[in-house]
Tab-separated table of C-alpha atoms in Angstrom:
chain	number	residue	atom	x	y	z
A	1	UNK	CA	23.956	-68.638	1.043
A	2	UNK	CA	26.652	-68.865	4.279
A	3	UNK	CA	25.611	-72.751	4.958
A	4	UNK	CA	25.292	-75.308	2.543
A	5	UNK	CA	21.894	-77.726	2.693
A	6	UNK	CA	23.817	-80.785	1.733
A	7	UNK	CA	20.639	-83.306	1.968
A	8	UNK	CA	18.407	-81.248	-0.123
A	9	UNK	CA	17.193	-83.265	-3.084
A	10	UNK	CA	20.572	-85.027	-2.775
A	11	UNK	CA	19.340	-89.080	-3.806
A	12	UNK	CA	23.055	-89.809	-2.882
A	13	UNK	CA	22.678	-88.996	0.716
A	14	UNK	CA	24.681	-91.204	2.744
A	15	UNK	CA	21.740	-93.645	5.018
A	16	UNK	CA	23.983	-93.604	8.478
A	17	UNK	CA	25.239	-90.442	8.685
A	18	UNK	CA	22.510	-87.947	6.737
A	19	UNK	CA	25.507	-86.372	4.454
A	20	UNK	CA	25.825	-86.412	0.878
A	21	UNK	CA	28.021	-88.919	-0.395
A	22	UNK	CA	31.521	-88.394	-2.532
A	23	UNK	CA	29.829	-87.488	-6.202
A	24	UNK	CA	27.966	-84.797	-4.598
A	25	UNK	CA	30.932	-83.465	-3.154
A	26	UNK	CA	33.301	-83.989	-6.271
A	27	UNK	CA	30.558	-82.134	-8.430
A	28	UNK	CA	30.283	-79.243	-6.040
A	29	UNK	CA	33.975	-78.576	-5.558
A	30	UNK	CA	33.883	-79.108	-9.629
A	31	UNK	CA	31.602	-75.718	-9.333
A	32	UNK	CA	33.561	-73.820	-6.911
A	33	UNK	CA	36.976	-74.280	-9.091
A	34	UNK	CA	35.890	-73.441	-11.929
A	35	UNK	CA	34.629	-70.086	-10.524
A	36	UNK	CA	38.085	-70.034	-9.719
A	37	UNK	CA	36.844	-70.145	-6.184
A	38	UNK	CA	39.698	-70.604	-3.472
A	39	UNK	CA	39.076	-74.078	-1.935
A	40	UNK	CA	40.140	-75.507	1.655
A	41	UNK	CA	39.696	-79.235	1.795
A	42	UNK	CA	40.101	-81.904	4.736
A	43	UNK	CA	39.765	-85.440	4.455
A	44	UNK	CA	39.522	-86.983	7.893
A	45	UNK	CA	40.089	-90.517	8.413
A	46	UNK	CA	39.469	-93.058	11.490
A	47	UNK	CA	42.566	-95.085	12.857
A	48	UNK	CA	41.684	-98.608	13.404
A	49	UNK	CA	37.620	-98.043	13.444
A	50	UNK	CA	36.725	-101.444	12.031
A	51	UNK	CA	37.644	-102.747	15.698
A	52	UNK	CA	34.521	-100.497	16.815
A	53	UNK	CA	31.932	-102.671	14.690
A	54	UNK	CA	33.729	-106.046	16.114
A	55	UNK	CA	33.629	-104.851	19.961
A	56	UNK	CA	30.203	-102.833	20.264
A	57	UNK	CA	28.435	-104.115	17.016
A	58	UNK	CA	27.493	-102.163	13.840
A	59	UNK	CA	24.858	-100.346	15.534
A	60	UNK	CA	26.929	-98.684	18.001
A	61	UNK	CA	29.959	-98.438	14.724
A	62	UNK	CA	26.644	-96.599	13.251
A	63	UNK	CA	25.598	-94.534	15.970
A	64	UNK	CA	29.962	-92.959	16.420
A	65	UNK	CA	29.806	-92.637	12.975
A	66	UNK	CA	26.687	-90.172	13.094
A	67	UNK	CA	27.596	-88.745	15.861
A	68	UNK	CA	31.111	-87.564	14.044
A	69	UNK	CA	29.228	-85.947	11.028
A	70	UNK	CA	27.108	-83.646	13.494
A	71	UNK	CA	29.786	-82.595	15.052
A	72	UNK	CA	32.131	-82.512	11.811
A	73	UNK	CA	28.672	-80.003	10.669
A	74	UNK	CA	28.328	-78.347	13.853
A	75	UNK	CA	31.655	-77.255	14.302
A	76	UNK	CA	32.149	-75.774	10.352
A	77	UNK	CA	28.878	-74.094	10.851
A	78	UNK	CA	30.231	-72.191	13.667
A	79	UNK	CA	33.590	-71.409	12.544
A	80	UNK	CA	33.229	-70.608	8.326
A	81	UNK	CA	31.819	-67.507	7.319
A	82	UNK	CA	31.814	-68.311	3.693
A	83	UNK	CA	30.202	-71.841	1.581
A	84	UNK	CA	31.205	-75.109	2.851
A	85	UNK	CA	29.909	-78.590	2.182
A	86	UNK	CA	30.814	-81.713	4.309
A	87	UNK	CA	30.607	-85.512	2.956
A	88	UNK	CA	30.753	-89.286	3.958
A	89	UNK	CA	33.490	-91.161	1.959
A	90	UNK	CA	34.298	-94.686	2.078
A	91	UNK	CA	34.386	-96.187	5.050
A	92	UNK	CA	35.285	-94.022	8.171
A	93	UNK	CA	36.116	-91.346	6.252
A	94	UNK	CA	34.514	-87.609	5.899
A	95	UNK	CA	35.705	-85.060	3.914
A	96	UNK	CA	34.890	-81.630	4.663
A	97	UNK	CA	35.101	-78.629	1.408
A	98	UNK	CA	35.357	-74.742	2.041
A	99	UNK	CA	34.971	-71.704	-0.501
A	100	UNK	CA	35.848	-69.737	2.800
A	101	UNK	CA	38.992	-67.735	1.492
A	102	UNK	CA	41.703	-68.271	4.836
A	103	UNK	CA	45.210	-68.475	5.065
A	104	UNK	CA	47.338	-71.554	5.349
A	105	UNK	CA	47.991	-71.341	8.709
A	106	UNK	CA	44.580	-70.373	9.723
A	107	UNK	CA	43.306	-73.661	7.828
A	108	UNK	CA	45.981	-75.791	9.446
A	109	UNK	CA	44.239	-74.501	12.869
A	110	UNK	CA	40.855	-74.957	12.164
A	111	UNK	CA	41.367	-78.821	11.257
A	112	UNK	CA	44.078	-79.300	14.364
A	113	UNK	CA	41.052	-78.034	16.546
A	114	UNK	CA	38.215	-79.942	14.420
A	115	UNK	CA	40.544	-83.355	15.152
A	116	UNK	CA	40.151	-82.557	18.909
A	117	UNK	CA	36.626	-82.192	19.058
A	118	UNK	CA	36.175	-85.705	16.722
A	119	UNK	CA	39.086	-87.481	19.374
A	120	UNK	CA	36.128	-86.622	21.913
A	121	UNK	CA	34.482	-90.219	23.186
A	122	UNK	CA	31.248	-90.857	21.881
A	123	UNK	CA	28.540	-93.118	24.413
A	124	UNK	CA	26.815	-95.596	22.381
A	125	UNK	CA	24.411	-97.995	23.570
A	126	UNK	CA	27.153	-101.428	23.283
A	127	UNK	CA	30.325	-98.945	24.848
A	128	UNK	CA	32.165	-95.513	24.794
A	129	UNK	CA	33.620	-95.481	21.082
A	130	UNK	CA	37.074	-93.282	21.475
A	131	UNK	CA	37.862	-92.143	17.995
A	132	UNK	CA	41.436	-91.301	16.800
A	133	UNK	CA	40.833	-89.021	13.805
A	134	UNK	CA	43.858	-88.383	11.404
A	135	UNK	CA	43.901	-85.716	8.775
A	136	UNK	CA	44.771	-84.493	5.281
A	137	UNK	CA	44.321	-81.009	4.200
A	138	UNK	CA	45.484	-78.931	1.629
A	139	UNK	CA	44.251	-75.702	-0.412
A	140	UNK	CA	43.531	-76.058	-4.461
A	141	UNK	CA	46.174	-74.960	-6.878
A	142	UNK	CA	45.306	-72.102	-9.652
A	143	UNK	CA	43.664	-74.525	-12.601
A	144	UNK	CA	43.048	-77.376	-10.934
A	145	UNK	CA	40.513	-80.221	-11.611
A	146	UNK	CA	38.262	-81.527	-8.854
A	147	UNK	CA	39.556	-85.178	-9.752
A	148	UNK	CA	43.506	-83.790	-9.089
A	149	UNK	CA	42.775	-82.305	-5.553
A	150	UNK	CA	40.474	-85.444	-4.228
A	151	UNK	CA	43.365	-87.494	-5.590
A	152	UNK	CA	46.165	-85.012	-3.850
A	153	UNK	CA	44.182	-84.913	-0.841
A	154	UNK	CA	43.514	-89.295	-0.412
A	155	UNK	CA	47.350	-89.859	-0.782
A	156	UNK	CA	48.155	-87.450	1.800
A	157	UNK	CA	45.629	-89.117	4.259
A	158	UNK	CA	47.140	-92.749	3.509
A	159	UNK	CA	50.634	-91.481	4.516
A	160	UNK	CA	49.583	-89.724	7.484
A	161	UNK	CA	47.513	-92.833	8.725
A	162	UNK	CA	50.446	-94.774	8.517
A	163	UNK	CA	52.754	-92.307	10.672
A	164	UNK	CA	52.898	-92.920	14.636
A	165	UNK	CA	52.222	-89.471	16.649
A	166	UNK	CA	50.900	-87.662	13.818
A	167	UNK	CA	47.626	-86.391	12.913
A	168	UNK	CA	47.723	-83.986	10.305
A	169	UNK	CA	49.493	-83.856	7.043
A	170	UNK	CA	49.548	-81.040	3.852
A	171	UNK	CA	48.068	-82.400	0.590
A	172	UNK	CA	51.220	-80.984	-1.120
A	173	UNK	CA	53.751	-83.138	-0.223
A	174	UNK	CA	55.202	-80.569	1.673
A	175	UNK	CA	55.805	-81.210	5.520
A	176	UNK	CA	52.889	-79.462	7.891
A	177	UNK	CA	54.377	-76.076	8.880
A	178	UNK	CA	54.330	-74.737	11.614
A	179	UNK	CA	52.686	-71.427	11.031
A	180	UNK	CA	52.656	-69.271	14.522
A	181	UNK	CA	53.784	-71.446	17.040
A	182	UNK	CA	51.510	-72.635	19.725
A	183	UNK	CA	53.522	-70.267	22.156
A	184	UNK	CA	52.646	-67.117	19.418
A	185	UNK	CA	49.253	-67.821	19.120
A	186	UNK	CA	48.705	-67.851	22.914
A	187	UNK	CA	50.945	-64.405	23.205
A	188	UNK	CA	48.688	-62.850	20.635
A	189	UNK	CA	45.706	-64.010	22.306
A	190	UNK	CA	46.881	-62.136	25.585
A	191	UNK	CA	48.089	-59.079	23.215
A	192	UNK	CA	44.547	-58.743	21.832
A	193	UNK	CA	42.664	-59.175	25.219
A	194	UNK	CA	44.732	-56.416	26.483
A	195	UNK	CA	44.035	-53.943	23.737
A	196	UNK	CA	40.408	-55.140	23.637
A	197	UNK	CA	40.383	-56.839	20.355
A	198	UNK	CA	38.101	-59.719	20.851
A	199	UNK	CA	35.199	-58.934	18.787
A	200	UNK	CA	31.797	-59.616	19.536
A	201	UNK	CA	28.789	-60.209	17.154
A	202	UNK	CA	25.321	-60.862	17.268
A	203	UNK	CA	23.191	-63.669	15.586
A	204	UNK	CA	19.350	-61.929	15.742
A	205	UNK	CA	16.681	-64.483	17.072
A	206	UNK	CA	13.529	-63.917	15.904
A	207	UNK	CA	9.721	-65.409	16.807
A	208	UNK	CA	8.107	-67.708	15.549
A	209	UNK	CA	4.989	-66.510	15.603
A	210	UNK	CA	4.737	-63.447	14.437
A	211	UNK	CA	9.112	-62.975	12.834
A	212	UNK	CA	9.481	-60.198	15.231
A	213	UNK	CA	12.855	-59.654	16.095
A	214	UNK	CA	13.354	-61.360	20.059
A	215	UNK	CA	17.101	-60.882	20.720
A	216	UNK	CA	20.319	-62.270	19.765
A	217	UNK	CA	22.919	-64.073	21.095
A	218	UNK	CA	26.499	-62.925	21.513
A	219	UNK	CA	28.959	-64.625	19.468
A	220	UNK	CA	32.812	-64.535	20.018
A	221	UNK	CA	35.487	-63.571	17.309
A	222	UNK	CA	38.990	-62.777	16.324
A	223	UNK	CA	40.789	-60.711	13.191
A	224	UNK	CA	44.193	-62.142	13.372
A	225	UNK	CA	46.499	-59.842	11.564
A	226	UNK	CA	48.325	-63.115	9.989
A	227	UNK	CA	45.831	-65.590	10.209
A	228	UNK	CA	42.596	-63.855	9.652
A	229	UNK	CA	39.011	-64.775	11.213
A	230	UNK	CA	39.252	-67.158	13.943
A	231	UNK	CA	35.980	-68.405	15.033
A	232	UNK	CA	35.010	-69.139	18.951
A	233	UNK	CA	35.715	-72.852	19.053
A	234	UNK	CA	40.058	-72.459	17.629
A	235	UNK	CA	39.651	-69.383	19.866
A	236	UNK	CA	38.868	-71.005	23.364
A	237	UNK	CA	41.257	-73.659	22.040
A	238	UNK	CA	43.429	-71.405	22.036
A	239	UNK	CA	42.927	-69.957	25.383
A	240	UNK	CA	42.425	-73.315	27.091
A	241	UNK	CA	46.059	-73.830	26.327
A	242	UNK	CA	47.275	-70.780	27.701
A	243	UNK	CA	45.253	-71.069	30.969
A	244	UNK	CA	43.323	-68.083	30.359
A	245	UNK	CA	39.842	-69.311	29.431
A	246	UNK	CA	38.381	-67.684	32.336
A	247	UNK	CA	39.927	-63.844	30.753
A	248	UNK	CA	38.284	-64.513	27.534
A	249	UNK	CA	35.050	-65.695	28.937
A	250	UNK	CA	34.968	-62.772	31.074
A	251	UNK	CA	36.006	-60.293	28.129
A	252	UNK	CA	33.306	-61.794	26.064
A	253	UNK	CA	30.523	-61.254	28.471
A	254	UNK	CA	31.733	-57.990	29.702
A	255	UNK	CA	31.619	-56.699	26.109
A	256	UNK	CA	28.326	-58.268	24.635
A	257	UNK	CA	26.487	-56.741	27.918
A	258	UNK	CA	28.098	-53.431	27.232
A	259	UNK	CA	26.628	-54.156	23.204
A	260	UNK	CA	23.587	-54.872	24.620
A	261	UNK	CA	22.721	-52.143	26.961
A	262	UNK	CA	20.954	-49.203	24.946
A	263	UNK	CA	18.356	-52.267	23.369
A	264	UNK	CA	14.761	-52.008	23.678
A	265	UNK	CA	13.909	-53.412	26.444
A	266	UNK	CA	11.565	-56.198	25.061
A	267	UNK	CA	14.448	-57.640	23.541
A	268	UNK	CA	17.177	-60.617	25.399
A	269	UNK	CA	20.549	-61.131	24.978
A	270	UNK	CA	21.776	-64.925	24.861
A	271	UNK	CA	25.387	-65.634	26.621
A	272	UNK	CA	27.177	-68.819	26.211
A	273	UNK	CA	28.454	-70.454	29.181
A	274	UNK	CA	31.970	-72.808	29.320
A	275	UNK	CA	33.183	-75.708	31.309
A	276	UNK	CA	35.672	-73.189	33.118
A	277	UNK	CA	32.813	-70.737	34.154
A	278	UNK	CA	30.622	-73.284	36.015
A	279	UNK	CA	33.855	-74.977	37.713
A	280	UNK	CA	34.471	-71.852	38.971
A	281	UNK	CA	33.619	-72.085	42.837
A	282	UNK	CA	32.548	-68.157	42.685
A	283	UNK	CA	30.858	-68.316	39.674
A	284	UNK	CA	27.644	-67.250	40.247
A	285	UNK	CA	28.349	-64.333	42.639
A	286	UNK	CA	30.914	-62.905	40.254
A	287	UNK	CA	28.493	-63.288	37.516
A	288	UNK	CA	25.571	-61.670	38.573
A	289	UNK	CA	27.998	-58.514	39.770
A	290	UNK	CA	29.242	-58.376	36.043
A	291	UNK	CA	25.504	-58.137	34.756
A	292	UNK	CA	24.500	-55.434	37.740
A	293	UNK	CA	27.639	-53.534	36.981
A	294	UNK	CA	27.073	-53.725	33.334
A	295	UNK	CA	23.024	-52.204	33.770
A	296	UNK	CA	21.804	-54.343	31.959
A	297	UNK	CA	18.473	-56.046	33.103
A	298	UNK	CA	19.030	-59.434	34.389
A	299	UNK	CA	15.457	-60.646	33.587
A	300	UNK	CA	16.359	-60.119	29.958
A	301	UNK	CA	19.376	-62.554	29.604
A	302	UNK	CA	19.599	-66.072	28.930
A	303	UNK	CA	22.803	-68.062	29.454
A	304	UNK	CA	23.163	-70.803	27.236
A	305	UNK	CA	24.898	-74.329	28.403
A	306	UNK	CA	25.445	-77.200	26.343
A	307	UNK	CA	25.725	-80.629	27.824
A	308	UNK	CA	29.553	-80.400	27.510
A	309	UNK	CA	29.391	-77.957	29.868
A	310	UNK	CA	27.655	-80.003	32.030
A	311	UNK	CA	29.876	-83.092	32.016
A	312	UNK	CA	32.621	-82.350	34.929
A	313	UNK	CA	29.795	-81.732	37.936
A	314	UNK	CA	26.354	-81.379	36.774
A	315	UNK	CA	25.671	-80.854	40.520
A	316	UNK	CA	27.633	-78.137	41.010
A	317	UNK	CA	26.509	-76.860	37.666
A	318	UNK	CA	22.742	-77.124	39.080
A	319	UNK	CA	23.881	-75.044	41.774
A	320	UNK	CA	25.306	-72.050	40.213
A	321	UNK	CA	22.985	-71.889	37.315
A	322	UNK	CA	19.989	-71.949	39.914
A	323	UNK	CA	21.516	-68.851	42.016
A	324	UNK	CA	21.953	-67.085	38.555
A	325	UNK	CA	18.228	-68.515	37.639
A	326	UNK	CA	16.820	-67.400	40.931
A	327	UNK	CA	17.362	-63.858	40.255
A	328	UNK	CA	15.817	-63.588	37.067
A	329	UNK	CA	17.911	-64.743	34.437
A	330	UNK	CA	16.710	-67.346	32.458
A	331	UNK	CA	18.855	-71.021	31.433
A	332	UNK	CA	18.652	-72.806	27.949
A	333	UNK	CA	19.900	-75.978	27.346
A	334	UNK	CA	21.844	-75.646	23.909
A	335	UNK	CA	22.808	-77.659	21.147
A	336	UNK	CA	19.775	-80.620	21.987
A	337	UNK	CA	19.985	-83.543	19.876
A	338	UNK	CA	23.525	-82.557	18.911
A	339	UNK	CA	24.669	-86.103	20.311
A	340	UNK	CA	23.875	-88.365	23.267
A	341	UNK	CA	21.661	-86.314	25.356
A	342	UNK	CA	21.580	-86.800	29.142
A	343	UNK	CA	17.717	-86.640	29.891
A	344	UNK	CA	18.869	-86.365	33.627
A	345	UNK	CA	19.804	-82.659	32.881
A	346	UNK	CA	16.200	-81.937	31.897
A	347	UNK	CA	15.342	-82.694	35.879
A	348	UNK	CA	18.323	-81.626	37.683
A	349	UNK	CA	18.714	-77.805	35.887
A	350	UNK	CA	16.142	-75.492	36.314
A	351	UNK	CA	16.007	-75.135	32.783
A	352	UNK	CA	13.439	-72.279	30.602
A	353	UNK	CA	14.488	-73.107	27.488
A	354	UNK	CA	15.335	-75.906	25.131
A	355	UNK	CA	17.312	-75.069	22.198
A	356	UNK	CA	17.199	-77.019	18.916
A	357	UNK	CA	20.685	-77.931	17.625
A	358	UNK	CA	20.656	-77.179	13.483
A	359	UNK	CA	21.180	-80.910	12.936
A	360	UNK	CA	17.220	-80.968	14.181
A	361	UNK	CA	16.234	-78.431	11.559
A	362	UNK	CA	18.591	-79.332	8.714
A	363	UNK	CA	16.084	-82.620	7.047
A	364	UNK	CA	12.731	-81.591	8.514
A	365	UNK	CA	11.294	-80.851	5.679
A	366	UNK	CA	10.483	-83.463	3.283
A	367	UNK	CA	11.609	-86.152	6.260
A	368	UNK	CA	9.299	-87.906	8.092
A	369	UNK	CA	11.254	-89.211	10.616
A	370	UNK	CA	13.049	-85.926	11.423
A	371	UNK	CA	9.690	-84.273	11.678
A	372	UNK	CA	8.499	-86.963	13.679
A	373	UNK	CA	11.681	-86.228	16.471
A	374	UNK	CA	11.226	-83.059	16.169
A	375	UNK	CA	7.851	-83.345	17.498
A	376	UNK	CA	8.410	-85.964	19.825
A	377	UNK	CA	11.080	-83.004	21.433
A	378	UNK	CA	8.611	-80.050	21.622
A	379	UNK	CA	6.256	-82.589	23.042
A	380	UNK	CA	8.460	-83.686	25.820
A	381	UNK	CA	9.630	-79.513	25.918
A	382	UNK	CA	5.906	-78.431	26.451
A	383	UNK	CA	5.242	-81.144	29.094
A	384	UNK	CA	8.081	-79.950	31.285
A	385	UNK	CA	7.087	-76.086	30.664
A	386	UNK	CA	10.295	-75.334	28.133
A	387	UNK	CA	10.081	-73.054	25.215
A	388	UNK	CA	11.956	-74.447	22.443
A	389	UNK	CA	14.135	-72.362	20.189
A	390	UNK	CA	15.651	-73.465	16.519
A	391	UNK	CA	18.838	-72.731	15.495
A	392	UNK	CA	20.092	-73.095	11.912
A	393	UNK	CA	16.745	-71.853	9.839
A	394	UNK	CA	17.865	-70.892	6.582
A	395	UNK	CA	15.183	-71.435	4.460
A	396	UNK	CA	11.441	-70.078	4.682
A	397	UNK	CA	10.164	-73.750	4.602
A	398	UNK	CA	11.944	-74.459	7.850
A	399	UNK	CA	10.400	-71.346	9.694
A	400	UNK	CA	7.314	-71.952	8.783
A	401	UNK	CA	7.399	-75.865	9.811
A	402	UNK	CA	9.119	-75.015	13.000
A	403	UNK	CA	6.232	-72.188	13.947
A	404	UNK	CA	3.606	-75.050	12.735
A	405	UNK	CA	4.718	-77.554	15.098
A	406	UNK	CA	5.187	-74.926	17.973
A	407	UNK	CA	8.943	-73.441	18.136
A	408	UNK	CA	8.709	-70.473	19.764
A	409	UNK	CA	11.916	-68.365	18.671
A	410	UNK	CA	14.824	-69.334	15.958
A	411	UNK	CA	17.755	-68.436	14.740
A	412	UNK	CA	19.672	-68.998	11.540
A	413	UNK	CA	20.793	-66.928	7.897
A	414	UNK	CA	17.478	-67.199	6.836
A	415	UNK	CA	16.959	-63.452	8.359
A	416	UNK	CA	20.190	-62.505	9.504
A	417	UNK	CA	23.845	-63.312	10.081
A	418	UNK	CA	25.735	-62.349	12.928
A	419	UNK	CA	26.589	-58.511	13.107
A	420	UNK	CA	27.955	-55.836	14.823
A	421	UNK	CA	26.582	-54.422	18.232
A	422	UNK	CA	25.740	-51.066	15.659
A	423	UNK	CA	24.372	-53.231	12.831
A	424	UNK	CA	22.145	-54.958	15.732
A	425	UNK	CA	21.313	-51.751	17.451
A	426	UNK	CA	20.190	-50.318	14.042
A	427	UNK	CA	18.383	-53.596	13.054
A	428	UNK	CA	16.351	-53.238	16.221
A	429	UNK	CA	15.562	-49.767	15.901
A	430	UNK	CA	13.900	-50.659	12.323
């Protein structure tokens, strides 16, 4: 199994945040080492949070601190391949456990880029909560005891909470290296979109009713040669700070139409659209040429936004997305219930689609008061004429709850993991 289900009979699970709490983790990275497994761990602490529950109240210290585990999930569900288990530990601390063999370097990026998306504020109902995340990390030694990395890993945190201007230190008492250097990684970025090595995969979506296979949506990633698989979010990270966001968004379009055009043609392709795209002033005209150049049908694509996206000018957003929208194309709003959603989107964007972030799907079954959001959502979805698609169904229970209470399409390892345009093309040949 790619994804972990942490809360699954799990009587430890931690009330606030919905993870499982410390012994859970120490017994599961217990497993994985004695498997002689190679382990990636990250402690993450909070600078200075008990001043959050003094200013805006415990509810609101609550609310961050929830918010910060879905993303914390979110984020190592979209960029490990291999088993990984996040945790709440004492206080404002999570710590976050990977069986994903990576490099050193490559681990080093994935929790500089995790840190930025935590530093992100978070909108609670007493104030904006800005976090300022710090970081241990490390990689288990040959023979080592669960007990010995833990320990390892919560001295390294205390000295890097303690150090002005830094936010991540090595479990190993060894200073953070470098790896590449920023300056590298944002050469080899341009190096690989020259020689076209961006590769694209597809996660199958499937529907509900019936498990036919619907369409997929086009994922982004990269084989380093010396740091290995880097997933989308370290690789827009990447190209956000070499200005070239706008190449690799392009690239990444251009390619997964190309993937996409010799489908059956009852079956959609999903596209994820960024910040940079929609502040483009051109956007939508440039757009719709890439999809008519590509010959692909533009009835049968959906571009995905999530409410990040939406942030800088949601009017200007509305704009584009309805030229796109007005020839054919259809919109989904992604990752919904991911944090604080904006219910003003829902009536600005001419929206088709609502789609289910896997924090929605993860407790459903066997939780009453997941179920009963998770209603309350396809309720408010029908009302306003949206299908609603889950993401993150990986068990048969799941499906089968999410057809019951009217899903329309998912997503999620349950059926498939994202593959290769041939893999894809052969999948929906049968």
């Amino acid at each position: 199994m790619m994804t972990p289900h942490p809360d699954e009979l799990d009587p430890g699970r931690d009330a606030v945040t919905g993870l499982p709490g410390a012994e859970t983790a120490r017994a599961r990275l217990g497993e994985w080492l004695a498997r002689g497994e190679q382990v990636q761990a990250l402690l993450v602490g909070l600078r200075r949070f008990d001043a959050v529950n003094l200013a805006y109240g415990t509810a609101s210290g609550d609310a961050a601190l929830a918010e910060l585990a879905s993303r914390i999930k979110h984020f190592a569900a979209d960029e490990l391949d291999g088993p990984w288990l996040a945790a709440r530990g004492g206080g404002g601390q999570f710590l976050l456990l990977s069986a994903d063999p990576c490099s050193r370097e490559r681990w080093q990026l994935f929790a500089a880029e995790l840190l930025d998306r935590l530093a992100r504020p978070i909108v609670t109902a007493g104030g904006t909560v800005r976090p300022s995340p710090r970081a241990a990390l490390l990689r288990g030694l040959s023979g080592e005891s669960a007990d010995s990395l833990l320990d390892r890993l919560a001295h390294a945190l205390d000295r890097v909470m303690v150090q002005p201007g830094r936010r991540l230190l090595w479990g190993d008492g060894e200073a953070t290296r470098a790896g590449r250097r920023a300056a590298q990684l944002e050469a080899d970025l341009l190096q690989a979109l020259d020689r076209g090595e961006i590769e694209v995969l597809y996660q199958p979506q499937f529907s509900c009713l019936d498990d036919r296979l619907s369409g997929a949506e086009a994922l982004a990633r990269w084989d380093h040669p010396q740091l290995g698989r880097i997933g989308a979010g370290a690789l827009f990270a990447i190209a956000e700070r070499a200005d070239h966001v706008a190449q690799l968004s392009r690239e990444i379009q251009r390619r997964a139409l190309e993937g996409a055009r010799g489908w059956p043609m009852d079956l959609r392709l999903s596209l994820n659209v960024t910040p940079n795209d929609l502040l483009a002033e051109n956007f939508a005209a440039e757009f719709a040429a890439l999809v008519r150049d590509s010959g692909f049908p533009a009835w049968r694509l959906t571009l995905e936004v999530t409410e990040q996206v939406l942030l800088a000018d949601v009017s200007h957003a509305a704009r584009a997305l309805g030229e796109l929208a007005g020839q054919g194309m259809r919109i989904a709003l992604d990752d919904f219930g991911a944090g604080f959603c904006n219910f003003r989107y829902l009536k600005l964007l001419p929206l088709h689609y609502l789609k289910l972030d896997r924090s929605m799907i993860d407790g459903v079954v066997g939780d009453a008061r997941d179920l009963a959001v998770l209603r309350a959502i396809i309720a408010m979805a029908g009302a306003l004429d949206l299908k609603v698609i889950a993401e993150g169904v990986e068990t048969e229970a799941q499906r089968v709850l999410a057809a019951g209470e009217g899903c329309a399409f998912y997503q999620g390892f349950l059926r498939a993991q994202p593959m290769s345009a041939a893999e894809f093309g052969a999948l929906a040949r049968g």
